[in-house]
């Protein structure tokens, strides 16, 4: 059975082109988003909030990081519904332009010393614009890849978006390490700007790649009438037929995205004070964990195809619960070996493993006519309620308690909430995780594999 009913599947060459451009385009685009997190956790507190106390400066800096996550659901809700009307390809082109230009303009911003409060105000505005683009980027890329993939390889192909985000994180970390080695005066005056200004080149490459990508054959088979629905009509349909599936997607993001930003943003900033003699240790740990993640992402994607989504995801959830305390202890030692090991365990294995499983699974949950709207909105709402405020919450908790161990409790609380949501919808979760494909319409019951394990229900 072909992956798309009523249309010829993509050729191997077309699939490769979609995978390459989608994955590499996401890597280039998330360079921008990861770079902001590194800067917010290290130098923005001095550049844009110099008059605040040290504790309030870092909280204010991390708050500017959080506003991007506030904007992401809005971008996901709007662009997701638009993508179900005009196609996945168009959204991928728009997002790379929006994120690339906003990041470049951040590199041109005046400082607080030059224009006062206008500087952080402009920073927040550009962060919001950046978040609007990021809100539709991941879901559009993963939807494009999964819809174009052969049924028995959806887990593996979908997980490759994780290589893109991980590659972007790696590229941003390397760029930040390079400028962070500059003398402090040079770093704060002009060095921090260079990685942001490089975004204009990255945006150009991403735009060139994505203009030539092949549109998803699943989208091309959607009825013309379904491509003219208003945004309100799209979400009215989803809220009527798929509310529990959207809640399940939100819950899964709590166990992955929240932990990701705690390590990539909050702990990177904390390590600058924990390891005073080695202020670049946090960025170095991100580089190493991102390199390891390039291997773990496709591995977990392959395992998801081989053994199913449910057992793999639950195992990773338990793993994250177990290592939260030991990871915090390793980071507090300031030892490069222990710090890097903590990042590898929590991020390369825990976070990226979960992300690899989610990428195909969330796309498979919904029918084609409202798929992108459903995935973008639920994924970004999950990111907002977990990762968006996680660094800010951790910084506030430490300021109130003076104890970094509170962060381990926060991470375990995040996992517990996700598992609680899973238990709240046992029938839904049992259905969706025992399935590796779904039928066309959101209201259709999810289906399991055929008894022969060779024939799979098409996405379309």
Short mmCIF file of C-alpha atoms in Angstrom, two decimals:
data_model
loop_
_atom_site.label_atom_id
_atom_site.label_comp_id
_atom_site.label_asym_id
_atom_site.label_seq_id
_atom_site.Cartn_x
_atom_site.Cartn_y
_atom_site.Cartn_z
CA UNK A 1 0.00 0.00 0.00
CA UNK A 2 1.39 3.37 -0.91
CA UNK A 3 1.88 6.07 1.61
CA UNK A 4 -0.58 8.37 -0.14
CA UNK A 5 -3.93 7.26 -1.49
CA UNK A 6 -4.71 8.34 -5.01
CA UNK A 7 -1.32 9.77 -5.90
CA UNK A 8 2.06 8.37 -6.85
CA UNK A 9 4.60 8.37 -4.01
CA UNK A 10 7.65 10.55 -4.25
CA UNK A 11 10.73 9.16 -5.92
CA UNK A 12 13.83 8.43 -3.85
CA UNK A 13 15.49 11.53 -5.28
CA UNK A 14 12.53 13.74 -4.34
CA UNK A 15 12.43 12.28 -0.83
CA UNK A 16 16.13 12.89 -0.36
CA UNK A 17 15.79 16.48 -1.55
CA UNK A 18 12.91 17.11 0.85
CA UNK A 19 14.82 15.53 3.75
CA UNK A 20 18.01 17.43 2.99
CA UNK A 21 16.41 20.84 2.48
CA UNK A 22 14.01 20.42 5.41
CA UNK A 23 16.67 19.23 7.85
CA UNK A 24 19.40 21.65 6.80
CA UNK A 25 16.94 24.53 6.56
CA UNK A 26 15.78 23.84 10.11
CA UNK A 27 19.40 23.71 11.28
CA UNK A 28 20.13 27.09 9.74
CA UNK A 29 16.95 28.60 11.13
CA UNK A 30 17.35 27.28 14.67
CA UNK A 31 20.83 28.65 14.76
CA UNK A 32 19.00 31.95 15.31
CA UNK A 33 16.80 30.69 18.12
CA UNK A 34 19.59 28.86 19.98
CA UNK A 35 21.94 31.81 19.62
CA UNK A 36 19.47 34.07 21.39
CA UNK A 37 19.28 31.66 24.32
CA UNK A 38 23.06 31.61 24.70
CA UNK A 39 23.29 35.39 24.60
CA UNK A 40 20.36 35.86 26.98
CA UNK A 41 21.96 33.56 29.53
CA UNK A 42 25.38 35.25 29.42
CA UNK A 43 25.79 38.84 28.13
CA UNK A 44 22.38 40.41 27.55
CA UNK A 45 22.01 41.14 31.26
CA UNK A 46 25.00 43.50 31.02
CA UNK A 47 24.19 45.01 27.64
CA UNK A 48 20.48 45.64 28.02
CA UNK A 49 19.90 45.61 31.82
CA UNK A 50 23.07 47.09 33.35
CA UNK A 51 21.30 49.07 36.08
CA UNK A 52 19.56 46.08 37.66
CA UNK A 53 20.97 43.98 40.48
CA UNK A 54 22.75 40.77 39.33
CA UNK A 55 19.78 38.56 40.24
CA UNK A 56 17.20 40.88 38.63
CA UNK A 57 19.37 41.39 35.55
CA UNK A 58 19.52 37.68 34.79
CA UNK A 59 15.78 37.35 35.44
CA UNK A 60 15.04 40.26 33.08
CA UNK A 61 17.36 38.81 30.44
CA UNK A 62 15.69 35.40 30.66
CA UNK A 63 12.30 37.11 30.49
CA UNK A 64 13.20 38.42 27.01
CA UNK A 65 13.91 34.79 26.09
CA UNK A 66 10.46 33.79 27.36
CA UNK A 67 8.57 36.35 25.26
CA UNK A 68 9.68 34.49 22.15
CA UNK A 69 7.88 31.44 23.47
CA UNK A 70 4.79 33.54 24.12
CA UNK A 71 4.80 34.56 20.47
CA UNK A 72 5.41 31.04 19.16
CA UNK A 73 1.87 29.70 19.78
CA UNK A 74 0.40 32.73 18.02
CA UNK A 75 2.67 32.12 15.04
CA UNK A 76 1.85 28.42 15.13
CA UNK A 77 -1.91 28.99 15.31
CA UNK A 78 -1.97 31.47 12.43
CA UNK A 79 0.67 29.99 10.12
CA UNK A 80 -0.41 26.42 10.84
CA UNK A 81 -3.93 27.11 9.60
CA UNK A 82 -2.54 29.06 6.64
CA UNK A 83 -0.24 26.13 5.84
CA UNK A 84 -3.26 23.84 5.59
CA UNK A 85 -4.56 26.21 2.91
CA UNK A 86 -1.48 27.22 0.89
CA UNK A 87 0.90 24.32 1.54
CA UNK A 88 3.81 23.34 3.78
CA UNK A 89 6.40 24.69 1.34
CA UNK A 90 5.17 28.27 1.51
CA UNK A 91 5.28 28.31 5.32
CA UNK A 92 8.84 26.97 5.30
CA UNK A 93 9.90 29.82 3.01
CA UNK A 94 8.19 32.48 5.13
CA UNK A 95 9.62 31.27 8.44
CA UNK A 96 13.23 31.29 7.28
CA UNK A 97 12.88 34.89 6.10
CA UNK A 98 11.17 36.09 9.29
CA UNK A 99 13.65 34.47 11.66
CA UNK A 100 16.73 35.38 9.65
CA UNK A 101 15.86 39.06 9.36
CA UNK A 102 14.83 39.44 13.02
CA UNK A 103 18.09 37.86 14.22
CA UNK A 104 20.14 40.09 11.95
CA UNK A 105 18.39 43.18 13.32
CA UNK A 106 19.15 42.03 16.90
CA UNK A 107 22.83 42.24 15.95
CA UNK A 108 22.30 45.88 14.93
CA UNK A 109 20.49 47.00 18.10
CA UNK A 110 21.81 49.90 20.18
CA UNK A 111 22.66 49.13 23.81
CA UNK A 112 21.07 50.42 27.00
CA UNK A 113 24.04 52.75 27.43
CA UNK A 114 23.30 54.35 24.05
CA UNK A 115 19.49 54.72 24.03
CA UNK A 116 18.31 53.69 27.50
CA UNK A 117 15.09 51.71 27.89
CA UNK A 118 14.46 51.77 24.13
CA UNK A 119 17.18 49.12 23.71
CA UNK A 120 15.48 46.32 25.71
CA UNK A 121 12.12 47.36 24.23
CA UNK A 122 13.44 46.82 20.70
CA UNK A 123 15.04 43.55 21.80
CA UNK A 124 11.68 42.28 23.06
CA UNK A 125 9.96 43.34 19.81
CA UNK A 126 12.45 41.48 17.63
CA UNK A 127 12.29 38.46 19.91
CA UNK A 128 8.51 38.40 19.43
CA UNK A 129 8.90 38.52 15.65
CA UNK A 130 11.48 35.76 15.84
CA UNK A 131 9.08 33.67 17.91
CA UNK A 132 6.27 34.12 15.38
CA UNK A 133 8.45 32.51 12.73
CA UNK A 134 9.72 29.73 14.99
CA UNK A 135 6.14 28.82 15.92
CA UNK A 136 5.50 27.22 12.54
CA UNK A 137 9.02 26.11 11.60
CA UNK A 138 9.38 22.77 13.39
CA UNK A 139 5.86 21.52 12.76
CA UNK A 140 5.93 22.48 9.08
CA UNK A 141 9.26 20.72 8.56
CA UNK A 142 8.29 17.54 10.42
CA UNK A 143 4.88 17.42 8.72
CA UNK A 144 6.49 17.77 5.32
CA UNK A 145 8.97 14.97 6.00
CA UNK A 146 6.53 12.52 7.60
CA UNK A 147 3.90 13.02 4.89
CA UNK A 148 6.55 12.38 2.24
CA UNK A 149 8.10 9.34 3.95
CA UNK A 150 7.45 5.67 3.35
CA UNK A 151 5.10 4.33 6.07
CA UNK A 152 7.61 1.98 7.70
CA UNK A 153 10.22 4.76 7.98
CA UNK A 154 8.12 7.62 9.36
CA UNK A 155 9.72 7.47 12.79
CA UNK A 156 13.24 7.59 11.39
CA UNK A 157 12.54 10.24 8.74
CA UNK A 158 10.53 12.41 11.13
CA UNK A 159 13.32 12.27 13.70
CA UNK A 160 15.76 13.84 11.24
CA UNK A 161 14.22 17.23 12.06
CA UNK A 162 15.94 16.71 15.40
CA UNK A 163 19.26 16.63 13.56
CA UNK A 164 18.30 19.98 12.06
CA UNK A 165 17.50 21.63 15.41
CA UNK A 166 20.49 19.96 17.00
CA UNK A 167 22.74 21.07 14.16
CA UNK A 168 21.46 24.62 14.58
CA UNK A 169 22.21 24.47 18.29
CA UNK A 170 25.69 23.16 17.54
CA UNK A 171 26.38 25.89 14.98
CA UNK A 172 25.15 28.59 17.36
CA UNK A 173 27.25 27.19 20.22
CA UNK A 174 30.40 27.12 18.10
CA UNK A 175 29.80 30.68 16.95
CA UNK A 176 29.19 31.79 20.53
CA UNK A 177 32.29 29.99 21.81
CA UNK A 178 34.35 31.82 19.22
CA UNK A 179 33.20 35.30 20.27
CA UNK A 180 33.03 34.43 23.99
CA UNK A 181 36.80 33.92 23.98
CA UNK A 182 37.29 37.61 23.15
CA UNK A 183 38.35 40.05 25.89
CA UNK A 184 35.29 41.11 27.90
CA UNK A 185 35.31 44.70 26.62
CA UNK A 186 35.40 43.54 23.00
CA UNK A 187 32.72 40.93 23.62
CA UNK A 188 30.31 43.43 25.18
CA UNK A 189 30.97 46.19 22.65
CA UNK A 190 30.96 44.41 19.27
CA UNK A 191 31.84 40.71 19.59
CA UNK A 192 28.35 39.53 20.60
CA UNK A 193 26.91 41.11 17.45
CA UNK A 194 28.86 39.01 14.94
CA UNK A 195 26.93 35.71 15.27
CA UNK A 196 23.62 37.59 14.95
CA UNK A 197 24.76 39.53 11.88
CA UNK A 198 25.75 36.22 10.26
CA UNK A 199 22.05 35.30 10.27
CA UNK A 200 21.49 37.25 7.05
CA UNK A 201 23.74 34.80 5.21
CA UNK A 202 22.03 31.86 6.88
CA UNK A 203 18.60 33.18 5.89
CA UNK A 204 19.76 33.53 2.29
CA UNK A 205 20.97 29.93 2.13
CA UNK A 206 17.77 28.65 3.76
CA UNK A 207 15.58 30.60 1.37
CA UNK A 208 17.48 29.33 -1.67
CA UNK A 209 17.12 25.73 -0.47
CA UNK A 210 13.46 25.84 0.44
CA UNK A 211 12.24 27.49 -2.74
CA UNK A 212 13.14 24.30 -4.62
CA UNK A 213 11.61 21.81 -2.18
CA UNK A 214 8.87 19.44 -3.41
CA UNK A 215 5.43 20.07 -1.88
CA UNK A 216 4.00 17.27 0.25
CA UNK A 217 1.98 14.87 -1.95
CA UNK A 218 -0.50 14.47 0.93
CA UNK A 219 -1.28 18.19 0.88
CA UNK A 220 -1.73 18.14 -2.89
CA UNK A 221 -4.49 15.53 -2.49
CA UNK A 222 -6.56 17.58 -0.03
CA UNK A 223 -9.89 18.68 -1.50
CA UNK A 224 -9.95 22.24 -2.82
CA UNK A 225 -12.87 23.07 -0.51
CA UNK A 226 -10.79 22.18 2.54
CA UNK A 227 -8.09 24.65 1.43
CA UNK A 228 -10.44 27.64 1.68
CA UNK A 229 -11.53 27.32 5.32
CA UNK A 230 -11.08 30.27 7.65
CA UNK A 231 -8.73 29.98 10.64
CA UNK A 232 -11.69 30.02 13.07
CA UNK A 233 -13.37 27.21 11.16
CA UNK A 234 -10.19 25.12 11.21
CA UNK A 235 -9.81 25.33 14.97
CA UNK A 236 -13.51 24.88 15.56
CA UNK A 237 -13.23 21.58 13.72
CA UNK A 238 -10.18 20.53 15.76
CA UNK A 239 -11.71 21.48 19.11
CA UNK A 240 -14.78 19.46 18.23
CA UNK A 241 -13.05 16.31 16.98
CA UNK A 242 -9.51 16.25 18.38
CA UNK A 243 -9.22 18.07 21.74
CA UNK A 244 -7.76 15.11 23.65
CA UNK A 245 -5.18 14.42 20.99
CA UNK A 246 -4.06 18.04 21.13
CA UNK A 247 -3.84 17.83 24.93
CA UNK A 248 -1.75 14.68 24.59
CA UNK A 249 0.68 16.55 22.34
CA UNK A 250 0.88 19.43 24.82
CA UNK A 251 1.63 17.00 27.63
CA UNK A 252 4.41 15.29 25.72
CA UNK A 253 6.14 18.62 25.18
CA UNK A 254 6.35 19.16 28.95
CA UNK A 255 8.75 16.28 29.37
CA UNK A 256 11.03 17.38 26.52
CA UNK A 257 11.00 21.09 25.83
CA UNK A 258 11.04 22.22 29.45
CA UNK A 259 14.17 20.21 30.24
CA UNK A 260 15.80 21.38 27.01
CA UNK A 261 15.63 25.08 27.88
CA UNK A 262 16.70 24.46 31.48
CA UNK A 263 19.99 23.07 30.21
CA UNK A 264 20.55 25.10 27.03
CA UNK A 265 19.68 28.47 28.57
CA UNK A 266 19.50 28.44 32.36
CA UNK A 267 22.44 26.17 33.19
CA UNK A 268 24.59 27.81 30.51
CA UNK A 269 24.14 31.09 32.36
CA UNK A 270 24.66 29.51 35.79
CA UNK A 271 27.91 27.90 34.75
CA UNK A 272 29.37 31.34 34.07
CA UNK A 273 29.25 31.92 37.85
CA UNK A 274 29.77 28.34 39.04
CA UNK A 275 32.95 27.94 36.96
CA UNK A 276 34.44 31.44 37.08
CA UNK A 277 37.80 30.24 35.72
CA UNK A 278 36.09 28.63 32.73
CA UNK A 279 33.15 30.91 31.74
CA UNK A 280 32.72 29.21 28.36
CA UNK A 281 32.11 25.81 29.94
CA UNK A 282 28.35 25.99 29.43
CA UNK A 283 28.62 26.69 25.70
CA UNK A 284 31.24 23.93 25.39
CA UNK A 285 28.90 21.45 27.10
CA UNK A 286 26.16 22.41 24.64
CA UNK A 287 28.54 21.81 21.73
CA UNK A 288 29.48 18.32 22.95
CA UNK A 289 25.89 17.33 23.73
CA UNK A 290 24.76 18.64 20.32
CA UNK A 291 27.41 16.52 18.58
CA UNK A 292 26.31 13.43 20.49
CA UNK A 293 22.69 14.31 19.66
CA UNK A 294 23.46 14.04 15.95
CA UNK A 295 23.83 10.30 16.57
CA UNK A 296 21.12 9.75 19.19
CA UNK A 297 18.33 11.43 17.20
CA UNK A 298 18.29 9.02 14.22
CA UNK A 299 18.95 6.11 16.59
CA UNK A 300 15.79 6.82 18.59
CA UNK A 301 13.85 7.48 15.39
CA UNK A 302 14.85 4.04 14.14
CA UNK A 303 13.97 2.48 17.49
CA UNK A 304 10.54 4.13 17.33
CA UNK A 305 9.88 2.39 14.00
CA UNK A 306 11.26 -0.87 15.33
CA UNK A 307 9.65 -1.10 18.77
CA UNK A 308 6.85 1.49 18.77
CA UNK A 309 6.35 4.94 20.22
CA UNK A 310 4.90 4.11 23.62
CA UNK A 311 7.54 1.89 25.28
CA UNK A 312 10.37 4.06 24.03
CA UNK A 313 8.82 7.32 25.18
CA UNK A 314 7.91 5.95 28.61
CA UNK A 315 11.43 4.61 29.07
CA UNK A 316 12.89 8.02 28.28
CA UNK A 317 10.48 9.66 30.74
CA UNK A 318 11.65 7.38 33.55
CA UNK A 319 15.26 8.04 32.54
CA UNK A 320 14.75 11.81 32.83
CA UNK A 321 13.20 11.43 36.29
CA UNK A 322 16.14 9.36 37.51
CA UNK A 323 18.93 11.62 36.27
CA UNK A 324 17.50 15.03 37.30
CA UNK A 325 19.14 15.08 40.72
CA UNK A 326 22.50 13.60 39.67
CA UNK A 327 22.66 16.01 36.69
CA UNK A 328 22.23 19.06 38.96
CA UNK A 329 24.93 17.72 41.30
CA UNK A 330 27.35 17.20 38.41
CA UNK A 331 26.76 20.76 37.20
CA UNK A 332 27.34 22.25 40.68
CA UNK A 333 30.79 20.65 40.81
CA UNK A 334 31.98 22.87 37.96
CA UNK A 335 34.09 19.97 36.72
CA UNK A 336 34.23 20.01 32.88
CA UNK A 337 33.92 16.21 32.74
CA UNK A 338 30.91 16.07 35.04
CA UNK A 339 29.22 19.08 33.42
CA UNK A 340 29.56 17.67 29.91
CA UNK A 341 28.36 14.26 31.09
CA UNK A 342 25.28 15.85 32.69
CA UNK A 343 24.43 17.66 29.45
CA UNK A 344 24.90 14.51 27.38
CA UNK A 345 22.64 12.45 29.63
CA UNK A 346 19.87 15.02 29.97
CA UNK A 347 19.97 16.62 26.52
CA UNK A 348 21.58 14.23 24.02
CA UNK A 349 19.74 11.16 25.32
CA UNK A 350 16.73 12.33 27.32
CA UNK A 351 15.58 15.42 25.46
CA UNK A 352 16.63 14.47 21.94
CA UNK A 353 15.35 10.93 22.37
CA UNK A 354 11.91 12.25 23.30
CA UNK A 355 12.02 14.74 20.47
CA UNK A 356 12.88 12.04 17.95
CA UNK A 357 9.88 9.95 19.01
CA UNK A 358 7.51 12.92 19.02
CA UNK A 359 8.36 14.19 15.55
CA UNK A 360 6.52 11.48 13.62
CA UNK A 361 4.05 10.59 16.33
CA UNK A 362 2.40 14.03 16.52
CA UNK A 363 2.01 14.22 12.75
CA UNK A 364 0.42 10.75 12.69
CA UNK A 365 -2.22 11.78 15.22
CA UNK A 366 -4.20 14.07 12.92
CA UNK A 367 -5.94 13.89 9.56
CA UNK A 368 -4.47 15.73 6.59
CA UNK A 369 -7.03 18.51 6.21
CA UNK A 370 -6.18 20.15 9.57
CA UNK A 371 -2.90 18.45 10.37
CA UNK A 372 -0.50 21.38 10.30
CA UNK A 373 -2.82 23.60 12.36
CA UNK A 374 -3.25 20.87 14.97
CA UNK A 375 0.44 20.05 15.25
CA UNK A 376 1.72 23.62 15.31
CA UNK A 377 -0.80 24.92 17.85
CA UNK A 378 -0.55 22.01 20.30
CA UNK A 379 3.23 21.71 20.00
CA UNK A 380 3.81 25.42 20.60
CA UNK A 381 1.30 25.66 23.44
CA UNK A 382 3.19 22.79 25.04
CA UNK A 383 6.48 24.63 24.51
CA UNK A 384 5.06 27.83 26.01
CA UNK A 385 3.74 26.12 29.14
CA UNK A 386 6.99 24.22 29.69
CA UNK A 387 10.17 25.48 28.03
CA UNK A 388 9.16 29.08 27.47
CA UNK A 389 9.15 30.02 31.14
CA UNK A 390 11.43 27.30 32.50
CA UNK A 391 14.65 29.39 32.63
CA UNK A 392 12.76 32.32 34.15
CA UNK A 393 11.09 30.08 36.74
CA UNK A 394 14.39 28.43 37.66
CA UNK A 395 16.11 31.78 38.04
CA UNK A 396 13.28 33.08 40.23
CA UNK A 397 13.23 29.94 42.40
CA UNK A 398 16.96 30.19 43.05
CA UNK A 399 16.66 33.91 43.82
CA UNK A 400 13.94 33.12 46.37
CA UNK A 401 15.52 30.03 47.96
CA UNK A 402 19.24 30.46 47.31
CA UNK A 403 19.36 26.74 46.54
CA UNK A 404 20.16 25.36 43.07
CA UNK A 405 18.70 21.98 44.04
CA UNK A 406 15.27 23.49 43.60
CA UNK A 407 15.89 23.15 39.85
CA UNK A 408 15.98 19.34 40.14
CA UNK A 409 12.63 19.46 41.93
CA UNK A 410 11.25 21.67 39.18
CA UNK A 411 12.38 19.27 36.44
CA UNK A 412 10.83 16.30 38.22
CA UNK A 413 7.63 18.28 38.71
CA UNK A 414 7.51 18.90 34.96
CA UNK A 415 7.79 15.18 34.23
CA UNK A 416 5.23 14.32 36.89
CA UNK A 417 2.70 16.72 35.36
CA UNK A 418 3.20 15.15 31.95
CA UNK A 419 2.77 11.63 33.29
CA UNK A 420 -0.32 12.75 35.20
CA UNK A 421 -1.85 14.07 31.99
CA UNK A 422 -1.06 10.77 30.32
CA UNK A 423 -2.89 8.84 33.05
CA UNK A 424 -5.85 11.21 32.74
CA UNK A 425 -6.45 10.04 29.19
CA UNK A 426 -5.53 6.32 29.39
CA UNK A 427 -7.76 5.18 26.54
CA UNK A 428 -6.49 7.88 24.22
CA UNK A 429 -2.85 7.26 25.01
CA UNK A 430 -3.25 3.50 24.69
CA UNK A 431 -4.81 3.99 21.28
CA UNK A 432 -2.38 6.48 19.86
CA UNK A 433 0.78 4.80 21.12
CA UNK A 434 -0.24 1.36 19.92
CA UNK A 435 -0.67 2.87 16.46
CA UNK A 436 2.01 3.81 13.97
CA UNK A 437 -0.29 5.42 11.43
CA UNK A 438 -3.70 7.06 11.27
CA UNK A 439 -6.49 7.42 8.81
CA UNK A 440 -7.33 10.57 6.93
CA UNK A 441 -9.84 12.42 9.05
CA UNK A 442 -9.32 13.62 12.62
CA UNK A 443 -12.65 12.14 13.70
CA UNK A 444 -11.67 8.68 12.44
CA UNK A 445 -10.61 6.17 15.09
CA UNK A 446 -6.90 5.50 15.20
CA UNK A 447 -5.80 2.22 13.72
CA UNK A 448 -3.18 -0.32 14.66
CA UNK A 449 -0.76 -2.10 12.40
CA UNK A 450 -2.10 -4.92 10.31
CA UNK A 451 -1.57 -8.43 11.55
CA UNK A 452 1.14 -9.04 8.97
CA UNK A 453 3.11 -5.96 10.17
CA UNK A 454 3.84 -5.23 6.52
CA UNK A 455 0.81 -3.20 5.54
CA UNK A 456 0.33 0.19 7.15
CA UNK A 457 -2.59 2.57 7.09
CA UNK A 458 -1.80 5.60 4.91
CA UNK A 459 -1.60 9.11 6.33
CA UNK A 460 -3.84 10.50 3.66
#
